[in-house]
Short mmCIF file of C-alpha atoms and ligand atoms in Angstrom, two decimals:
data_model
loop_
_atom_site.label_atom_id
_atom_site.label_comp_id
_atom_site.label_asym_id
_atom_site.label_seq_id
_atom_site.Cartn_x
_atom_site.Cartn_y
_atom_site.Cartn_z
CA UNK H 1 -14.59 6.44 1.23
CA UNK H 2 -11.62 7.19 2.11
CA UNK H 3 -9.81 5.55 5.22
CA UNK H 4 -6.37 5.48 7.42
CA UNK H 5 -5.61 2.98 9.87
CA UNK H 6 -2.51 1.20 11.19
CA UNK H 7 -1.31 -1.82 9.76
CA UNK H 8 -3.43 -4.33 11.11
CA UNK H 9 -6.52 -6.08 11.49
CA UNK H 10 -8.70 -2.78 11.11
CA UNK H 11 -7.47 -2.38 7.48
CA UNK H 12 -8.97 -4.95 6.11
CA UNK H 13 -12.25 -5.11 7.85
CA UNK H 14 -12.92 -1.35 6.84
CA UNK H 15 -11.49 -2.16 3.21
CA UNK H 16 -13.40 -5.24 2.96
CA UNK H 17 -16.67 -3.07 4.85
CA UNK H 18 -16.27 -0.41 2.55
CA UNK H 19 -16.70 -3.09 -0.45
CA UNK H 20 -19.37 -5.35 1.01
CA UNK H 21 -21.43 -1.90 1.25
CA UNK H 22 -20.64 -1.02 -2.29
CA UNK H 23 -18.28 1.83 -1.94
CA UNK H 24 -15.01 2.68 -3.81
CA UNK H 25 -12.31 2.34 -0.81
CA UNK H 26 -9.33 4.94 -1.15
CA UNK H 27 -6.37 3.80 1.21
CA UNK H 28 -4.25 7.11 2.93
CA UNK H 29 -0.61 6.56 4.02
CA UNK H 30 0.16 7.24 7.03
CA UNK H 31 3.32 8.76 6.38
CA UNK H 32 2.05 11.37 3.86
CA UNK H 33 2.54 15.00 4.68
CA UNK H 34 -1.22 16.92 5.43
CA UNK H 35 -0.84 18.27 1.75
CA UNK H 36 -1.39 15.07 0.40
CA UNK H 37 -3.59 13.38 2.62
CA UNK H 38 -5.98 16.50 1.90
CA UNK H 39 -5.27 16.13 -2.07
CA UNK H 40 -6.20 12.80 -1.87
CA UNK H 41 -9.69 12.69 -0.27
CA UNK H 42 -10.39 15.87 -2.12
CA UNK H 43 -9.24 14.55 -5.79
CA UNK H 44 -10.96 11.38 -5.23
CA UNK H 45 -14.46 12.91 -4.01
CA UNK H 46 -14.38 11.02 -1.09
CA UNK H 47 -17.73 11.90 0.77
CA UNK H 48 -16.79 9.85 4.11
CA UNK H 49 -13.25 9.01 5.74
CA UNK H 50 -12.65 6.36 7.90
CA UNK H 51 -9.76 7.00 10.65
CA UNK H 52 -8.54 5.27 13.61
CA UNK H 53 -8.11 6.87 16.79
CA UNK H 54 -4.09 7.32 16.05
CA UNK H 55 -4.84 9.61 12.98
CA UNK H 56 -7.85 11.68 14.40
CA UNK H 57 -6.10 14.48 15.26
CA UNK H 58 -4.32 14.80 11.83
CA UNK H 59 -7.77 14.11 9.81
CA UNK H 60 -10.51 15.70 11.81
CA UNK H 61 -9.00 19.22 10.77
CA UNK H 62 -9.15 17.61 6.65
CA UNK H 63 -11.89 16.47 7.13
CA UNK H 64 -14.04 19.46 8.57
CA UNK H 65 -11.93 21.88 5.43
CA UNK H 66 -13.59 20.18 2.57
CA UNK H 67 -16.70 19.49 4.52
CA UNK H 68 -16.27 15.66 4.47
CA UNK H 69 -17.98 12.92 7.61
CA UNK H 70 -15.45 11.81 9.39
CA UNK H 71 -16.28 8.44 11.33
CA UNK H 72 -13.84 6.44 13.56
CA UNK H 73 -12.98 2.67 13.41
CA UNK H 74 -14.06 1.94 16.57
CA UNK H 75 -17.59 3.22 15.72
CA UNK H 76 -17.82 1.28 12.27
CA UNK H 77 -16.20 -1.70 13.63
CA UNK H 78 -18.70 -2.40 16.52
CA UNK H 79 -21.84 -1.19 13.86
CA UNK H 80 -25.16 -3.74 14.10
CA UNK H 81 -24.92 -5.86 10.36
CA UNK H 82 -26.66 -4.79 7.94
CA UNK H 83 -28.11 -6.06 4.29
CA UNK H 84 -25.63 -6.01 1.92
CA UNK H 85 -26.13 -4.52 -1.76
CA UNK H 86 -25.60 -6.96 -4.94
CA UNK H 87 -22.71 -5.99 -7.11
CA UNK H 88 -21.63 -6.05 -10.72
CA UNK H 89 -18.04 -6.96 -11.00
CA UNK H 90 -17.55 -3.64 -13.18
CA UNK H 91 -18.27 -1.90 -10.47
CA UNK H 92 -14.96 0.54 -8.76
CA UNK H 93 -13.88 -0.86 -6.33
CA UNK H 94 -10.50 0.95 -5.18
CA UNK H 95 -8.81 4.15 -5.99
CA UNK H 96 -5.20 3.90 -5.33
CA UNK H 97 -2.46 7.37 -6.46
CA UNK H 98 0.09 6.82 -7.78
CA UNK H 99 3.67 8.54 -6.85
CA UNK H 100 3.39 10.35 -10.51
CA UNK H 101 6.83 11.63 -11.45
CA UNK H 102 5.44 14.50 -13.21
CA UNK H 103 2.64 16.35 -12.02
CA UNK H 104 0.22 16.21 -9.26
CA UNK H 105 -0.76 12.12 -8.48
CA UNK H 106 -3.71 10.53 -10.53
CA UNK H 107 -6.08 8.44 -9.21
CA UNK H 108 -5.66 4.54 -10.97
CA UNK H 109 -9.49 3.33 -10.51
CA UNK H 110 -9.65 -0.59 -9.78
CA UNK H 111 -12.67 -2.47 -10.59
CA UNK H 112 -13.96 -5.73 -8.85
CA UNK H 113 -12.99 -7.26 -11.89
CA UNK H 114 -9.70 -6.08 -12.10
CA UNK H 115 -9.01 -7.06 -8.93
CA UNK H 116 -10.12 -10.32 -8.86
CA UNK H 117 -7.87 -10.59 -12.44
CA UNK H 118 -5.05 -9.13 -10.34
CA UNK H 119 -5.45 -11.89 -7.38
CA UNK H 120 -6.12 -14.78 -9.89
CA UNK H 121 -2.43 -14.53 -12.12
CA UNK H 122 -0.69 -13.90 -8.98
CA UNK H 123 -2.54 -17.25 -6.93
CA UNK H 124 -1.74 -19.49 -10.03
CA UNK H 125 1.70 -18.26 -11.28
CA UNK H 126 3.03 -18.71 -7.99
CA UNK H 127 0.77 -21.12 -6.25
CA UNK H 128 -1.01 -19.57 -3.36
CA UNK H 129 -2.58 -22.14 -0.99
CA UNK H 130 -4.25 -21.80 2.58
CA UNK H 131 -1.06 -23.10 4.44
CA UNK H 132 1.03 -20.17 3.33
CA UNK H 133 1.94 -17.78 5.63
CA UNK H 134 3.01 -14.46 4.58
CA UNK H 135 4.92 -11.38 6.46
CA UNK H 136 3.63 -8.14 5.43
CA UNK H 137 5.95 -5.25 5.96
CA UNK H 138 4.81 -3.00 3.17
CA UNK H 139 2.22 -0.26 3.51
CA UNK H 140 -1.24 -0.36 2.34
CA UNK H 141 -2.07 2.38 0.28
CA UNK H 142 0.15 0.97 -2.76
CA UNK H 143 -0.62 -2.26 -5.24
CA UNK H 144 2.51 -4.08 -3.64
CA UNK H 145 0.73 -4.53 -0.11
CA UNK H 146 -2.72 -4.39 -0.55
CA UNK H 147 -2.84 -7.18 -3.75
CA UNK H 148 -0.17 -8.92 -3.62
CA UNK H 149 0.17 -9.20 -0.28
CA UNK H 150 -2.58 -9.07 1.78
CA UNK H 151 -5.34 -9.95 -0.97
CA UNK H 152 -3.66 -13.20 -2.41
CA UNK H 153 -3.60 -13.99 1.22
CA UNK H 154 -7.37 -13.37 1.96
CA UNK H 155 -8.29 -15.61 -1.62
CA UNK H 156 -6.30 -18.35 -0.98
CA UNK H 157 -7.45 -18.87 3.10
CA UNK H 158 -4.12 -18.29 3.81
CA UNK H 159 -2.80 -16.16 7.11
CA UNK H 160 -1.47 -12.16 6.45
CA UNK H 161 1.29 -11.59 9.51
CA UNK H 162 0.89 -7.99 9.71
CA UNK H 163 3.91 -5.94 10.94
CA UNK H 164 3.17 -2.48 11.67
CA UNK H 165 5.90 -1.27 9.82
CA UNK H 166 9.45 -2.45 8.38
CA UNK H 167 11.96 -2.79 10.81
CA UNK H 168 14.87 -4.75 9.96
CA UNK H 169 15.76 -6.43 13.15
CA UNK H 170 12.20 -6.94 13.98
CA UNK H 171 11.62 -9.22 10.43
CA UNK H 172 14.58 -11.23 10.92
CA UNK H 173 13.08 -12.17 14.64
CA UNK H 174 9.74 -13.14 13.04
CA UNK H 175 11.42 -15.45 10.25
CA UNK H 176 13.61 -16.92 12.27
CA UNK H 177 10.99 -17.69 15.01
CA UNK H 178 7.91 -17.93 12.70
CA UNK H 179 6.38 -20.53 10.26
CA UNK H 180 6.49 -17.74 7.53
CA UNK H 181 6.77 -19.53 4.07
CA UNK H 182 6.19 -16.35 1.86
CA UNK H 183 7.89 -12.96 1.85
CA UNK H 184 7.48 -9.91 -0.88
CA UNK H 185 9.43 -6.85 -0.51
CA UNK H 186 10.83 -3.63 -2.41
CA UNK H 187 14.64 -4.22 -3.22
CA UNK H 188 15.48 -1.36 -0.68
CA UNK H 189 14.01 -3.43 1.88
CA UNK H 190 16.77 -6.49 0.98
CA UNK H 191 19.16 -3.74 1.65
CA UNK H 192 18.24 -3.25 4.87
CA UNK H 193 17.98 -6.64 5.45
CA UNK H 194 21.25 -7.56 3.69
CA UNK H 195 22.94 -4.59 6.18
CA UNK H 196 21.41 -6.49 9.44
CA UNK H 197 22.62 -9.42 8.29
CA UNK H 198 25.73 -8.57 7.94
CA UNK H 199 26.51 -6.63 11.65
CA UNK H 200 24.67 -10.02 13.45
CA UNK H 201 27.56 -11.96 14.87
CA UNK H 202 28.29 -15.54 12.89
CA UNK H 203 26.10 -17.81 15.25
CA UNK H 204 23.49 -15.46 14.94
CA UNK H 205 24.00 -15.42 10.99
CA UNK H 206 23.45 -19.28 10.72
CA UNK H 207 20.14 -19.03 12.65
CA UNK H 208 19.10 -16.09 10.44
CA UNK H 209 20.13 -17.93 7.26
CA UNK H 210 18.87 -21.51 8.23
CA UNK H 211 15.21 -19.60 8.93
CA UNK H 212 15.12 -18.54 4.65
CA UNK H 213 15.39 -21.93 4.25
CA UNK H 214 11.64 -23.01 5.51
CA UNK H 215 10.23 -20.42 3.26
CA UNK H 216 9.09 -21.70 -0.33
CA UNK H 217 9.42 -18.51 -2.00
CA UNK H 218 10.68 -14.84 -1.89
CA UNK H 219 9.77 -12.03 -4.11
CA UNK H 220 11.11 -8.66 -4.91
CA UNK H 221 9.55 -5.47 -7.47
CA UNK H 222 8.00 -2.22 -7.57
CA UNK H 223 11.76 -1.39 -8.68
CA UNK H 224 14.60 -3.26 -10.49
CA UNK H 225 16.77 -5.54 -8.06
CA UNK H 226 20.12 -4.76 -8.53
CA UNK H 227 21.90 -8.28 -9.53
CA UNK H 228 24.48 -7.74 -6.72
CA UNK H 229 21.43 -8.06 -4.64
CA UNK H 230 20.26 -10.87 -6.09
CA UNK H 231 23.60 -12.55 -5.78
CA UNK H 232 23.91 -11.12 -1.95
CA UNK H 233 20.84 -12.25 -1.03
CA UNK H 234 21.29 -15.65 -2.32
CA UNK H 235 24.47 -16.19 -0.82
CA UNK H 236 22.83 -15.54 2.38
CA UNK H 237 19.48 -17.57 2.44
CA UNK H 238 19.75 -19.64 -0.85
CA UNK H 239 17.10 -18.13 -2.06
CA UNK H 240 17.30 -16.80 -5.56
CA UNK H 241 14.67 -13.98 -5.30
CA UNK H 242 12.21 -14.04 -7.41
CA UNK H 243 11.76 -10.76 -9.59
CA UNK H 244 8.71 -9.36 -11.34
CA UNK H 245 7.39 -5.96 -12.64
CA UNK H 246 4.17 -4.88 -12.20
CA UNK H 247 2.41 -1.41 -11.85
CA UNK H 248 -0.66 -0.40 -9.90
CA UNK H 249 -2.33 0.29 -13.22
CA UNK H 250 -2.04 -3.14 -14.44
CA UNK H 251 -1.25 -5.14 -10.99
CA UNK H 252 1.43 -7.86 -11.98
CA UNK H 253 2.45 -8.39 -15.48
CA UNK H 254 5.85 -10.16 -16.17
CA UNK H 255 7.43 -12.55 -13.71
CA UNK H 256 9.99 -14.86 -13.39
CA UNK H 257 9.01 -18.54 -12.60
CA UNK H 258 8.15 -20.32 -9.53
CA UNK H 259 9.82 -23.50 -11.15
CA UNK H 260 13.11 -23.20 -12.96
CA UNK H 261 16.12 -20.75 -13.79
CA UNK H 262 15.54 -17.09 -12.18
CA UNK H 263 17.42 -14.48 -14.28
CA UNK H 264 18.93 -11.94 -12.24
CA UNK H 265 18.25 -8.51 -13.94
CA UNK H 266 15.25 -9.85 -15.86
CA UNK H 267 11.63 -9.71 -15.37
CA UNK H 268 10.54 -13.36 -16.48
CA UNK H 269 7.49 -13.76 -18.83
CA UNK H 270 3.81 -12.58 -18.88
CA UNK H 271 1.81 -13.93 -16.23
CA UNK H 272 -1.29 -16.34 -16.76
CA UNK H 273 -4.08 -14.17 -18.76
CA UNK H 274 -1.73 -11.07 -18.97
CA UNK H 275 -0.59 -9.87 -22.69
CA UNK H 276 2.31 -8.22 -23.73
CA UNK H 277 4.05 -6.35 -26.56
CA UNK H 278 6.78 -4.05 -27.07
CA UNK H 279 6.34 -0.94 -29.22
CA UNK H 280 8.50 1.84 -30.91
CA UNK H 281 7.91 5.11 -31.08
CA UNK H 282 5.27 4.81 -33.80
CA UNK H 283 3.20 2.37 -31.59
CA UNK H 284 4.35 -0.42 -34.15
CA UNK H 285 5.33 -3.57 -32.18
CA UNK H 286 8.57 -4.54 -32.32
CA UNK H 287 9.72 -8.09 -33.31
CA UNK H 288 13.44 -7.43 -34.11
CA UNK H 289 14.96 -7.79 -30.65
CA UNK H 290 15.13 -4.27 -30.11
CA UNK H 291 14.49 -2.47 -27.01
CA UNK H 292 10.62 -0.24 -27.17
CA UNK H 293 7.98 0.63 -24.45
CA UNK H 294 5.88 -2.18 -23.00
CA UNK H 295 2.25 -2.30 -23.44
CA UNK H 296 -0.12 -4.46 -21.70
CA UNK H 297 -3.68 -5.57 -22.20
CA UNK H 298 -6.33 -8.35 -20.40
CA UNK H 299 -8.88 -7.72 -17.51
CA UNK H 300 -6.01 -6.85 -15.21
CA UNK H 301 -5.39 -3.49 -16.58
CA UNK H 302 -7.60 -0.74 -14.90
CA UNK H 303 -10.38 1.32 -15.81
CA UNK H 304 -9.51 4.88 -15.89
CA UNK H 305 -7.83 7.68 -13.96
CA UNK H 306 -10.57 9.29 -11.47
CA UNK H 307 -11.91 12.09 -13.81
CA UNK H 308 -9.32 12.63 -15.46
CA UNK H 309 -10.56 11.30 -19.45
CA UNK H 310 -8.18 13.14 -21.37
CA UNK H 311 -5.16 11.49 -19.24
CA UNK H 312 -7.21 8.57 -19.36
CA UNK H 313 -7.48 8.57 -23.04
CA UNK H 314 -3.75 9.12 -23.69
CA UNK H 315 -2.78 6.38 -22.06
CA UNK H 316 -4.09 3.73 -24.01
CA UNK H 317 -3.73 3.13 -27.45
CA UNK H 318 -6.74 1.14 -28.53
CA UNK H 319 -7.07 -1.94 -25.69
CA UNK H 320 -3.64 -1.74 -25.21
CA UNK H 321 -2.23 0.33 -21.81
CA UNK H 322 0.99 2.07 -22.67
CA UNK H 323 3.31 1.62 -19.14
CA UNK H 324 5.42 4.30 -19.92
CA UNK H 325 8.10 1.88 -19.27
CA UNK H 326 11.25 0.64 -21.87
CA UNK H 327 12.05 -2.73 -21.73
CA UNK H 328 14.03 -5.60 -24.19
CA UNK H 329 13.14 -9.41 -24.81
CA UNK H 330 16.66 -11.26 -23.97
CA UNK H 331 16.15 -15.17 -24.61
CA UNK H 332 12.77 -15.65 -23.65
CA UNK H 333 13.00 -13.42 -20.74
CA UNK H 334 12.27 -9.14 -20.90
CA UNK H 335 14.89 -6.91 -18.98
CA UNK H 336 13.30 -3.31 -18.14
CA UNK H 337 15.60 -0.80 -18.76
CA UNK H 338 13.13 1.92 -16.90
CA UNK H 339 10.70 4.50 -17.16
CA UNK H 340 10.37 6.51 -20.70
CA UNK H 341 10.38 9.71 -19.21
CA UNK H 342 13.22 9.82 -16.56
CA UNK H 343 15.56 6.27 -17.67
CA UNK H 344 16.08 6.63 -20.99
CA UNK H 345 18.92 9.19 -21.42
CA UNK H 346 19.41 10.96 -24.50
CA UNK H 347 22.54 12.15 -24.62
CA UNK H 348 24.56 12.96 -27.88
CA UNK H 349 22.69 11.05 -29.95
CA UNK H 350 22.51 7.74 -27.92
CA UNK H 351 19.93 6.44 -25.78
CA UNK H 352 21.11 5.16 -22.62
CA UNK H 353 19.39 3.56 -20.13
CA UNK H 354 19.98 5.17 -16.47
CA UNK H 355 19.20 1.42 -15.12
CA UNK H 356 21.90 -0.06 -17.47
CA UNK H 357 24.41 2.18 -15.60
CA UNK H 358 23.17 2.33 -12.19
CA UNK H 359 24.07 -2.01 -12.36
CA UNK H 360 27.31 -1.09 -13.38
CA UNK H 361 28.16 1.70 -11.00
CA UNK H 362 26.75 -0.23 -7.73
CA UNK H 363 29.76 -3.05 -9.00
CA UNK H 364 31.78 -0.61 -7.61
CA UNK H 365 33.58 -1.76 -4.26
CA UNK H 366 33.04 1.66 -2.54
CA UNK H 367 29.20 2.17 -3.95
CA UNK H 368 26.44 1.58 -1.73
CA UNK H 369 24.00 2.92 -3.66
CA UNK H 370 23.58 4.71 -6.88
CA UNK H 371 20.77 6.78 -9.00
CA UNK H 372 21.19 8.26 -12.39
CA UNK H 373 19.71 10.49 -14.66
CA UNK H 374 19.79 12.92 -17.50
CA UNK H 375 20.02 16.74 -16.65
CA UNK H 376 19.42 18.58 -19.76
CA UNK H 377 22.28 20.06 -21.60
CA UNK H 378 22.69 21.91 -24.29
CA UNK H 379 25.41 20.49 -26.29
CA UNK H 380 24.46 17.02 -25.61
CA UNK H 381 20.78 17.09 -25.34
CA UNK H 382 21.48 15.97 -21.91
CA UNK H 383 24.30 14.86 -19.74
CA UNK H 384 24.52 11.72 -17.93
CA UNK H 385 24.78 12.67 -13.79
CA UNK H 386 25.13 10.23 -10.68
CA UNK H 387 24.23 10.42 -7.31
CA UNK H 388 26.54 7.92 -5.43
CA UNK H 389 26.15 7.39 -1.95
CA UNK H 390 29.27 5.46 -0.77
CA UNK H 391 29.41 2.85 1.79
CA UNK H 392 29.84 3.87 5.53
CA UNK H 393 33.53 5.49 5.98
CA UNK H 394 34.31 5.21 2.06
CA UNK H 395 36.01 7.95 0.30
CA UNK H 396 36.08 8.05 -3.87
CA UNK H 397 37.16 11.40 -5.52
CA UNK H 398 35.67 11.65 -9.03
CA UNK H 399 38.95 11.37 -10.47
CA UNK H 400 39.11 7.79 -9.27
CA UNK H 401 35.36 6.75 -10.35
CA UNK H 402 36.36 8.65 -13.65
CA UNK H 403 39.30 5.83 -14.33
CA UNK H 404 37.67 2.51 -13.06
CA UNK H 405 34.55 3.43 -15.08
CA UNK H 406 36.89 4.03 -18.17
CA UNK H 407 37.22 0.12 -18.50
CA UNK H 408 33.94 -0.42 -17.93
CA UNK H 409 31.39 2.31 -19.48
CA UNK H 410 31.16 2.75 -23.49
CA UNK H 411 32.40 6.70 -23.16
CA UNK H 412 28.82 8.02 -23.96
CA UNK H 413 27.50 6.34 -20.88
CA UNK H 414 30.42 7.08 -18.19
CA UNK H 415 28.39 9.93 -16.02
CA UNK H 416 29.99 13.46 -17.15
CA UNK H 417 28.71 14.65 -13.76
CA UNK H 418 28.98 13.05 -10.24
CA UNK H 419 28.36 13.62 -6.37
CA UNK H 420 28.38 11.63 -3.56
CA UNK H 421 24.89 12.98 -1.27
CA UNK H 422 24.69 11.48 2.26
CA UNK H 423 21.49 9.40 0.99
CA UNK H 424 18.95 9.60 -1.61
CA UNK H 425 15.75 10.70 -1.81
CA UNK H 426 13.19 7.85 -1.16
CA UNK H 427 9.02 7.74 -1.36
CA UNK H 428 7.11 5.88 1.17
CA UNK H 429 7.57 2.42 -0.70
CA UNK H 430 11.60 3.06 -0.71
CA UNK H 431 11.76 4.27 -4.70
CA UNK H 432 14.26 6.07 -5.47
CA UNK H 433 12.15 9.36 -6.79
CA UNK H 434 14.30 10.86 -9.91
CA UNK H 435 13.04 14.32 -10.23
CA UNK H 436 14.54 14.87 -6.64
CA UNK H 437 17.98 13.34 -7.68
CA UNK H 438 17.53 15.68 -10.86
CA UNK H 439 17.57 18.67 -8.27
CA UNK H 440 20.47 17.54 -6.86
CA UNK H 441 22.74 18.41 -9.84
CA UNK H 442 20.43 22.13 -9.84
CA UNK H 443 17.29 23.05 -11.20
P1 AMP K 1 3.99 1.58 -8.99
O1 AMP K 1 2.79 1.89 -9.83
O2 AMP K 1 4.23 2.54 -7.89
O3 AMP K 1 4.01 0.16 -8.53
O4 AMP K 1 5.26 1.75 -9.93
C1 AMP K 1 5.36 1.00 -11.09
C2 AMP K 1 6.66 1.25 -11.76
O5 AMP K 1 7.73 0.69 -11.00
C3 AMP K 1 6.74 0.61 -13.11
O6 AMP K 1 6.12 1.40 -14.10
C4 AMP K 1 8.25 0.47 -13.29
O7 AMP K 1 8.80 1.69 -13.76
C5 AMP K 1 8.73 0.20 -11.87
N1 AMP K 1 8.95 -1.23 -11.62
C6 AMP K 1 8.13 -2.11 -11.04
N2 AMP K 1 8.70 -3.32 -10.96
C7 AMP K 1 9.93 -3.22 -11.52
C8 AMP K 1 11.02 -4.11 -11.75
N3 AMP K 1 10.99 -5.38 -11.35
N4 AMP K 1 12.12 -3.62 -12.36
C9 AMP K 1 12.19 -2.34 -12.76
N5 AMP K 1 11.21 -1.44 -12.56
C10 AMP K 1 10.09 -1.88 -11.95
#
């Protein structure tokens, strides 16, 4: 079943509904384009979808193309109870798509099991308890809000503050008037936060900063916090933010600690019941220090891609998941240095990682933010290229960038080609998405 509604309490009644009845729930986003929505109920066979009144007009026409029920909340929500089926653990219980940067999305199939694995690290590595109090600002079709967020929060007993959406302004009034004591965002969403911070007047500053202080912890992922961010961020509201890396395939994997020394730039350790190896290109793990591709295994790790067994089958190498993603051990604690496919550079015979640079780049006085990537070449296999977006009323010619990255960029990894676009191109969690930026330099 498939089902859009706002950010509230209707979510997870019709999640939870859809569950209790036996059902494999498929969150929309509301923000997604027709196109997709209608991909998405038709790749994931969804024989019923669930809307609110707000998105009827937008799904009845889906819904009566590919010949699917549509039923609203308000109906379901006000339905006599009925008997409730027994279920096995193995049984589906979500499909959730991811952004894909290749290709049309795949549907990541989630079973009880995994879910309850998912919930279970996450309530023990960073001790969930029925007093908490968390702010949700993400959106609900993605991992990041529906497991972390609003799950955890359902196990434990504890209460889900639901914001309809982010709004900068709008989260600093409910911290600093709230008894929030948890907080998980995207590292774009410290931006903003960082930027409304920073236009508040002073008095207004010290009540914003003196609310972090009555939260016990803050969390960022679903894409590398720059560590100016981290530093930002704790100069603000003493919190050092905690940073992990996780995918909706395998939930949460690697975190830093809820007690001790937070590494900015690194990804901690694996999380309770969560294991871990790095691999080179032959799928032999790596024990030398060097960098390879992480690969995960335990009951966190999903059960296939919706009917899709030949992707399915690729992506594992016996029990093990392969993420896709590059990453290094660094005393005790792994550093990703980004995705396989669109991070790792090649470029005259190096490998480079995109992330490596971006760090570097956004050191820059002038950079506000920064993406990079490898457009293929043929003399150097491909050429390093960044999109810079500058902070408000900032000029840099390339020239200039050219000479203050001379001191600080080994030659191979100073970018060979640069521009300086008004903003970059986001998905609906705030990633940066890469093939877009690719574009940018031409196709
Ligand atoms: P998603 O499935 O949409 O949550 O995206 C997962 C991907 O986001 C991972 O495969 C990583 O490439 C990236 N990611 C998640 N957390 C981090 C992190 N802390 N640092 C760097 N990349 C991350």
């Amino acid at each position: 079943m498939a089902f859009l509604t706002p950010r509230n309490f209707d979510y997870p009644a019709i999640q939870w509904g859809i569950w209790r009845a036996g059902g494999i729930a498929v969150p929309l986003c509301e923000v997604h384009p027709v196109a997709e929505l209608k991909y998405t109920i038709s790749d994931s066979g969804a024989s019923i979808v669930v809307s609110h009144p707000d998105f009827v007009e937008t799904l009845a026409p889906i819904a009566r193309d590919l010949n699917v029920r549509l039923l609203s909340t308000e109906q379901l929500l006000g339905a006599d109870h009925r008997t409730l089926p027994r279920m096995s653990p193995e049984r589906p219980a979500l499909i959730l798509y991811t952004s894909g940067t290749t290709g049309k999305p795949k549907g990541v199939v989630l079973t009880h099991a995994n879910l309850e694995a998912q919930i279970i690290t996450l309530i023990k590595a960073w001790e969930w308890h029925r007093d908490d109090r968390i702010l949700l600002v993400l959106p609900l079709h993605h991992t990041h809000g529906i497991v972390n967020v609003l799950c955890c929060a359902l196990w434990a007993g504890a209460v889900c503050d639901m914001l309809p959406g982010f709004d900068a302004p709008r989260v600093w009034q409910k911290l600093v008037d709230g008894n929030i004591t948890l907080f998980m965002a995207v590292p774009t969403i410290y931006f903003k936060l960082i930027g409304a911070w920073e236009k508040s007047p002073p008095e207004q500053q010290q009540t914003m900063s003196g609310a972090c202080h009555r939260l016990r912890l803050m969390v960022s992922g679903s894409a590398a916090l720059p560590v100016t961010a981290f530093h930002r961020w704790e100069s603000i509201t003493g919190h050092a933010l905690l940073e992990r890396y996780g995918m909706t395939e395998i939930g949460m994997a690697l975190s830093n600690p809820l007690h001790g020394n937070r590494r900015p730039g690194h990804v901690g350790t694996p999380l309770p019941g969560v294991e871990i190896r790095l691999v080179d290109e032959t799928g032999a793990p790596i024990t030398s220090g060097a960098s390879g591709e992480i690969e995960v295994s335990g009951p966190t790790v999903f059960k296939e891609y919706w009917e899709r067994p030949i992707e399915t089958k690729d992506a594992f190498r016996g029990p093990w998941f392969r993420t896709g993603d590059v990453a290094v051990l660094e005393g005790g604690s792994y550093r990703i240095l980004g995705r396989q496919s669109t991070d790792i550079i090649k470029t005259g015979g190096y490998k480079v990682s995109a992330l490596e640079i971006e760090e570097m780049l956004r050191t820059h006085p002038l950079v506000a933010e920064v993406a990079v990537v490898g457009k293929e070449d043929l003399e150097w296999g491909e050429r390093v290229c960044a999109a810079i977006v500058l902070k408000e009323g900032a000029t840099l010619s390339r020239r200039e960038l050219r000479e203050w990255g001379k001191e600080r960029l080994a030659p191979y990894k100073a970018p060979s080609k640069v521009m300086f676009p008004e903003s970059l191109p986001r998905n609906p969690m705030g990633k940066v998405i890469k093939a877009k930026v690719k574009d940018l330099f031409g196709k």
